[in-house]
């Protein structure tokens, strides 16, 4: 079973059970973003979480095995096209150098890890239009000399 | 005066005064990220903020005019190379589709605006290594039918 | 059912009924451009419009469900090749900076939204050759400081 | 004198006279979009309009000659980066095939000319946020068999 | 039936009848280049020509319908690879600016249409090696001011 | 003296003498396209033609030497942007495979040389709009087995 | 039968007969490089050679017909990846301009034909490591003025 | 002194002395291709050869030092544009896989070195048109298991 | 059997036997990296190693033949996307020029072979986080003059 | 002072003192690779090391300040061209997936850090040709769930 076939099976089960990603994540005991990324095939689950997920969705052992495999992470376009995804590319272009300046002033020379990292999404209600709040939290990794 | 010449002049003044971006932003009354992005030439300042900035840094009328000009926002590489900036590109690739799933489940079909938008950076102290916390806050823009 | 399979089924039904996109849009109560974009898979329909469309074309519940899904919007070529589509890319290249100048002079620093947006197409009869009239109407989104 | 030097001289004169593109276009007797595109170097002016422009801005014979030269039209990025310009690229990607369907149903097989073409920009006031209205008007060119 | 399936069916019929493109074009009453481009799927035929073509080749109604559809014109490589096709790309690179100079001196600022356009191919016999003669004939489209 | 400096000097002299490319070509005894391509730096002239050109334009020995140098032929964009030049790229994409079919049916397997090659441009007057006529004449080079 | 299917059939037959490309080329009476390129689908064979090849390999009439078709020559990567093939790309990059200098000094302004062309491969035994010897032989094509 | 400045100085001296690359190579005792590549900046000379070259051309110590520096080898275009250089790219595309087949049949799995490598250029006189003969000689490097 | 089918069969057998790459490599008598690269299809095995591998995994003669074939080495993305693989691309960008400086100072002008080459991976236990140790060992190939 | 000007000044001083990178690194108390990368502008030095470096090379305060600045790390080519650097790109392509398999089997799902990372270069003498030994040592960063 490929990761793609796994995702298709999960989405079918999710639809037929009428569950949201947030519902499933709550039952499995993980954040919605991490759980969804594993279901879409860009992260792997530990055995315990995988077992819970399959129980929640009533899925077979094939999904159980495949979701624990370490994925090759790839994406379709060098420069993303879907407007939702593109805006994050644009933010990287417009604010990348600015973020580097601020972080390096606060932490020294280094980067924010994208591996020892979490990402959460909240909804901020606002009468002028609700707002999406995205919080990224990554370990600062300092460059070392040797 | 081009935006690039303006940035050079600002950075020289900033160094000679020994101020951080955070110091300057505090005195101008803007967030560090926005203030820095304007100084690096990817945002413009309103007249009042521009005047304050020039006073804080002891800068001439050329900077005062140039920092109020609306910039053409561009960046050097389609796919960023500097490791700090690249990690945000990687996050977009790895989590882009996942974020789209979660946001659309919470808000309906639409995007997070990168224009009606703010971005803040905090330092979370942690004995296992300090962490960078980035908060993006953008208005949700629903697709409309017509 | 994928969006591609949905489009194929819609086009077959449209041909066998001998309806134009304009005919269908009129019966569904949407503009031709928006209705067509949903049928080609780059927009989603609200439940009511989806139900009407399926009734007009005599289509099954699969189409009804699929046309309400939020699409991942992608296109085949970074730089379009078909001469009809390319001309819009060329207009963006030749007039992009000019439009930015004019809009920013009229509205301040900001962009025209491509999400809170509509697009209509008319035919202007002209003895020297009929003319295509395309009207884009997008909300102005001002850059904000924070 | 290159087109780039010409544009710099025009913009300096425009600033020192405190005129908008719309003001200048009104005095020269052309639409703001066309006049601006010629000043930015992507269109040429006829002798009469060039003479008027130079009179309005108090400019020398070098500008008079250079603005009449037929430009080589190029732009900086295959895929535009500035958010204002990018949105038009995105519209081309998302609605390109839809526009082709609608235009070909209304006119037959062919394209909208980007040469025998005009483009106008209006401001539509709206309490929920003003709107940019862009009208493109291009001759339909049918494909011919031979 | 897709355009690709149509092309395959036409080529099979052409081979089994032992006809050249020139033979078929003569019987249909079109130029060989235009007729071939329609059979390869980059142009559409008018109903009368389509009917004649199907009669000449003994083909079914599917081909009759498909060859009248307006094609989405695309090609495989941004920069062509086959040596025959590449040479035209090279000619465009080497002589493009020169042709612009000459045409603009003869006609004013504008372009040669690639839509109101025909292309013919002849063989010029020469003892030192026969020569390919390609004649392109396109309407001159002047840039207009507005 | 580089080819670029040579071109600038030739164009200045051409303007000050009020000559067209066709005038100059006539006096030098070459076709306008070839003469212009040499002046723009993508072909070299033989000594005799170079001497005549310099005499016609009253130019110095530097131009005389530089126009005889064999150029490195390059162009600015992989996919051309100027609308005049782009149309030839588009013709290559739309008609490339068709031309290959026709030429190979008439001549066998091979290509049209872009080196043993000439290109001429004519104006065909037409009440519905004048037409550009481009004639390419290249030696057929058959693939050989060995 | 496509060229790809043809290649697969030839390679199966070649393996089952235990013949090398050199063996086959010797029996067909062509050079190993040319014969192999035709079998891999980037050249076509004349009827006589095609007949001999099919006899040597015991192949059907489908291969006989397909190997005589004029191929569309394409390759998978703009910049090759396989180390064997990449080295030739590297040689072109490192020595391209040098070869141009030397050839033009010896022959005048022009190119080496890649069509009226042959390529042979030999093995030079050497105690320090055998050497690959590649000989390219192409007609010099001089640029002509017209 | 950069390699580019060095090349300019060498070419000026070469022109003023009226020497060909072959003449210089003969006096220095190297092959014309290697000597030229060093003068164009893509190879370095050993001290003895560098001294001879400077003596032959009457050049200063700056050239003497710079031509001994190990160059960073780069070239301008991923896909070459000049027709002379492009033909080698095309040969790599058309014959790359064929050469791999033949070499691997003769030598086993491995590549031809582009470092332990020489390249020579000869002129073969031919009444039907002289021919360029290019001989590449590179050490075969077998893949090893470990 | 293609290399891809071979890899799939090997991975299934490996999973069902519960062996690691290191286990298999130990039994076959090769290093884990080389053995794995052959199983993933980017290197070939000698007959003896191939036979052992098939015995260890209980695989058929198809795998035995296919793993001895010399592979065409290709990869999916010009710039890798998976974070694990990308970091090596980043190291090449950040340290490439530095490695060239150091190696050339130690060895003279030349390169490290990627063919006469081995690569090993070790785990260095560390209480602050285990470390990956990668050792590359390639023959130095000096540039030669000729 | 830019990083590029700093590098030029360092290299001049290094040449005039006749020191190797290894010599300088020894005196500064850093590894040759790290020291060289800082001098070439892709890493920054801590104050103490910077002071030592300037003393060793007899350099001014400008270099002292600039070498402590945190660099924007970029490189010239998406796909490297210089043969020395390219081989590392090739190794990433050929062995990237293999290294991922081996590391993940030894460590679990994660990556080797390119930030908490060191790289050393040794020379292994060998009568059949000396060998370059490159040792990379990076912290393993496990993917975490959250």
Tab-separated table of C-alpha atoms in Angstrom, chain H:
chain	number	residue	atom	x	y	z
H	1	UNK	CA	43.697	40.289	-11.678
H	2	UNK	CA	40.621	38.193	-12.471
H	3	UNK	CA	40.595	35.404	-15.049
H	4	UNK	CA	38.387	37.637	-17.248
H	5	UNK	CA	40.898	40.486	-17.198
H	6	UNK	CA	43.642	37.963	-17.917
H	7	UNK	CA	41.767	36.657	-20.979
H	8	UNK	CA	41.282	40.180	-22.297
H	9	UNK	CA	44.954	40.950	-21.955
H	10	UNK	CA	45.971	37.706	-23.668
H	11	UNK	CA	43.622	38.275	-26.595
H	12	UNK	CA	44.913	41.807	-27.106
H	13	UNK	CA	48.508	40.560	-27.129
H	14	UNK	CA	47.600	37.679	-29.441
H	15	UNK	CA	45.961	40.069	-31.935
H	16	UNK	CA	48.809	42.562	-31.878
H	17	UNK	CA	51.342	39.780	-32.508
H	18	UNK	CA	49.183	38.240	-35.224
H	19	UNK	CA	49.441	34.752	-33.743
H	20	UNK	CA	46.876	31.968	-33.918
H	21	UNK	CA	46.062	29.710	-30.948
H	22	UNK	CA	47.841	26.968	-32.827
H	23	UNK	CA	50.972	29.108	-33.201
H	24	UNK	CA	51.018	29.926	-29.507
H	25	UNK	CA	50.354	26.337	-28.481
H	26	UNK	CA	53.214	25.180	-30.675
H	27	UNK	CA	55.638	27.606	-29.053
H	28	UNK	CA	54.461	26.746	-25.532
H	29	UNK	CA	54.532	23.009	-26.225
H	30	UNK	CA	50.916	22.195	-25.430
H	31	UNK	CA	47.978	21.148	-27.582
H	32	UNK	CA	45.931	24.033	-29.007
H	33	UNK	CA	42.759	23.021	-27.149
H	34	UNK	CA	44.377	22.842	-23.727
H	35	UNK	CA	46.367	26.054	-24.215
H	36	UNK	CA	43.285	27.918	-25.400
H	37	UNK	CA	41.148	26.656	-22.531
H	38	UNK	CA	43.737	27.954	-20.059
H	39	UNK	CA	43.826	31.330	-21.823
H	40	UNK	CA	40.021	31.512	-21.748
H	41	UNK	CA	40.174	30.774	-18.016
H	42	UNK	CA	38.799	27.242	-17.699
H	43	UNK	CA	42.096	25.479	-17.018
H	44	UNK	CA	45.306	26.443	-15.212
H	45	UNK	CA	48.872	26.235	-16.537
H	46	UNK	CA	51.869	24.757	-14.748
H	47	UNK	CA	54.628	27.332	-13.945
H	48	UNK	CA	56.851	26.353	-16.846
H	49	UNK	CA	54.114	26.596	-19.471
H	50	UNK	CA	52.860	29.826	-17.927
H	51	UNK	CA	56.312	31.369	-18.193
H	52	UNK	CA	56.672	30.340	-21.830
H	53	UNK	CA	53.232	31.726	-22.684
H	54	UNK	CA	54.048	35.098	-21.123
H	55	UNK	CA	57.316	35.233	-22.983
H	56	UNK	CA	55.675	34.397	-26.327
H	57	UNK	CA	53.050	37.087	-25.820
H	58	UNK	CA	55.247	39.596	-23.985
H	59	UNK	CA	52.931	39.659	-20.988
H	60	UNK	CA	53.358	40.845	-17.420
H	61	UNK	CA	53.663	38.993	-14.124
H	62	UNK	CA	49.977	39.468	-13.366
H	63	UNK	CA	49.036	37.152	-16.220
H	64	UNK	CA	51.809	34.818	-15.138
H	65	UNK	CA	50.258	34.479	-11.665
H	66	UNK	CA	46.615	34.451	-12.716
H	67	UNK	CA	46.934	31.728	-15.371
H	68	UNK	CA	48.395	29.417	-12.706
H	69	UNK	CA	45.391	29.850	-10.411
H	70	UNK	CA	42.940	26.958	-10.269
H	71	UNK	CA	39.762	28.229	-11.911
H	72	UNK	CA	36.136	27.953	-10.791
H	73	UNK	CA	34.686	26.505	-14.003
H	74	UNK	CA	31.290	27.949	-14.884
H	75	UNK	CA	29.388	28.779	-18.036
H	76	UNK	CA	26.645	31.177	-18.892
H	77	UNK	CA	23.641	29.070	-19.847
H	78	UNK	CA	22.259	25.794	-18.548
H	79	UNK	CA	21.243	25.029	-22.117
H	80	UNK	CA	23.758	26.672	-24.452
H	81	UNK	CA	22.485	29.169	-27.040
H	82	UNK	CA	25.314	29.822	-29.493
H	83	UNK	CA	24.690	27.440	-32.438
H	84	UNK	CA	28.276	26.156	-32.393
H	85	UNK	CA	28.117	25.170	-28.729
H	86	UNK	CA	24.479	24.038	-28.827
H	87	UNK	CA	25.259	21.308	-31.375
H	88	UNK	CA	27.392	19.539	-28.705
H	89	UNK	CA	24.508	19.759	-26.257
H	90	UNK	CA	22.261	18.265	-28.942
H	91	UNK	CA	24.734	15.448	-29.642
H	92	UNK	CA	24.738	14.688	-25.896
H	93	UNK	CA	20.938	14.505	-25.911
H	94	UNK	CA	20.623	12.444	-29.096
H	95	UNK	CA	23.604	10.101	-28.624
H	96	UNK	CA	24.115	10.093	-24.832
H	97	UNK	CA	22.209	6.915	-24.112
H	98	UNK	CA	23.669	5.221	-27.198
H	99	UNK	CA	27.241	6.020	-26.118
H	100	UNK	CA	26.463	4.655	-22.651
H	101	UNK	CA	25.264	1.363	-24.181
H	102	UNK	CA	28.324	0.956	-26.391
H	103	UNK	CA	30.899	1.969	-23.778
H	104	UNK	CA	29.366	-0.250	-21.116
H	105	UNK	CA	29.323	-3.189	-23.503
H	106	UNK	CA	33.027	-2.625	-24.250
H	107	UNK	CA	34.242	-1.678	-20.755
H	108	UNK	CA	31.651	-2.686	-18.134
H	109	UNK	CA	29.698	-0.337	-15.812
H	110	UNK	CA	31.442	3.019	-15.519
H	111	UNK	CA	32.045	6.358	-17.169
H	112	UNK	CA	34.548	8.200	-19.340
H	113	UNK	CA	36.453	10.684	-17.179
H	114	UNK	CA	36.131	14.342	-18.120
H	115	UNK	CA	39.149	15.152	-15.920
H	116	UNK	CA	41.758	12.595	-16.961
H	117	UNK	CA	40.834	13.647	-20.439
H	118	UNK	CA	42.091	15.282	-23.620
H	119	UNK	CA	40.326	16.760	-26.620
H	120	UNK	CA	41.799	17.456	-30.048
H	121	UNK	CA	40.396	19.125	-33.136
H	122	UNK	CA	41.424	18.402	-36.724
H	123	UNK	CA	40.392	19.557	-40.149
H	124	UNK	CA	39.589	16.885	-42.715
H	125	UNK	CA	39.591	18.338	-46.203
H	126	UNK	CA	36.738	17.129	-48.353
H	127	UNK	CA	35.661	18.395	-51.793
H	128	UNK	CA	32.005	18.225	-50.695
H	129	UNK	CA	32.810	20.472	-47.736
H	130	UNK	CA	35.603	20.240	-45.154
H	131	UNK	CA	34.884	18.331	-41.974
H	132	UNK	CA	35.573	19.000	-38.307
H	133	UNK	CA	37.052	15.995	-36.507
H	134	UNK	CA	36.920	16.045	-32.733
H	135	UNK	CA	38.674	13.351	-30.748
H	136	UNK	CA	37.947	12.928	-27.058
H	137	UNK	CA	40.153	10.623	-25.058
H	138	UNK	CA	39.173	9.970	-21.442
H	139	UNK	CA	40.157	7.345	-18.916
H	140	UNK	CA	37.468	4.745	-18.281
H	141	UNK	CA	36.481	4.845	-14.611
H	142	UNK	CA	34.708	1.644	-13.509
H	143	UNK	CA	32.108	1.778	-10.749
H	144	UNK	CA	33.422	-0.207	-7.813
H	145	UNK	CA	31.545	-2.013	-5.117
H	146	UNK	CA	32.714	-1.673	-1.526
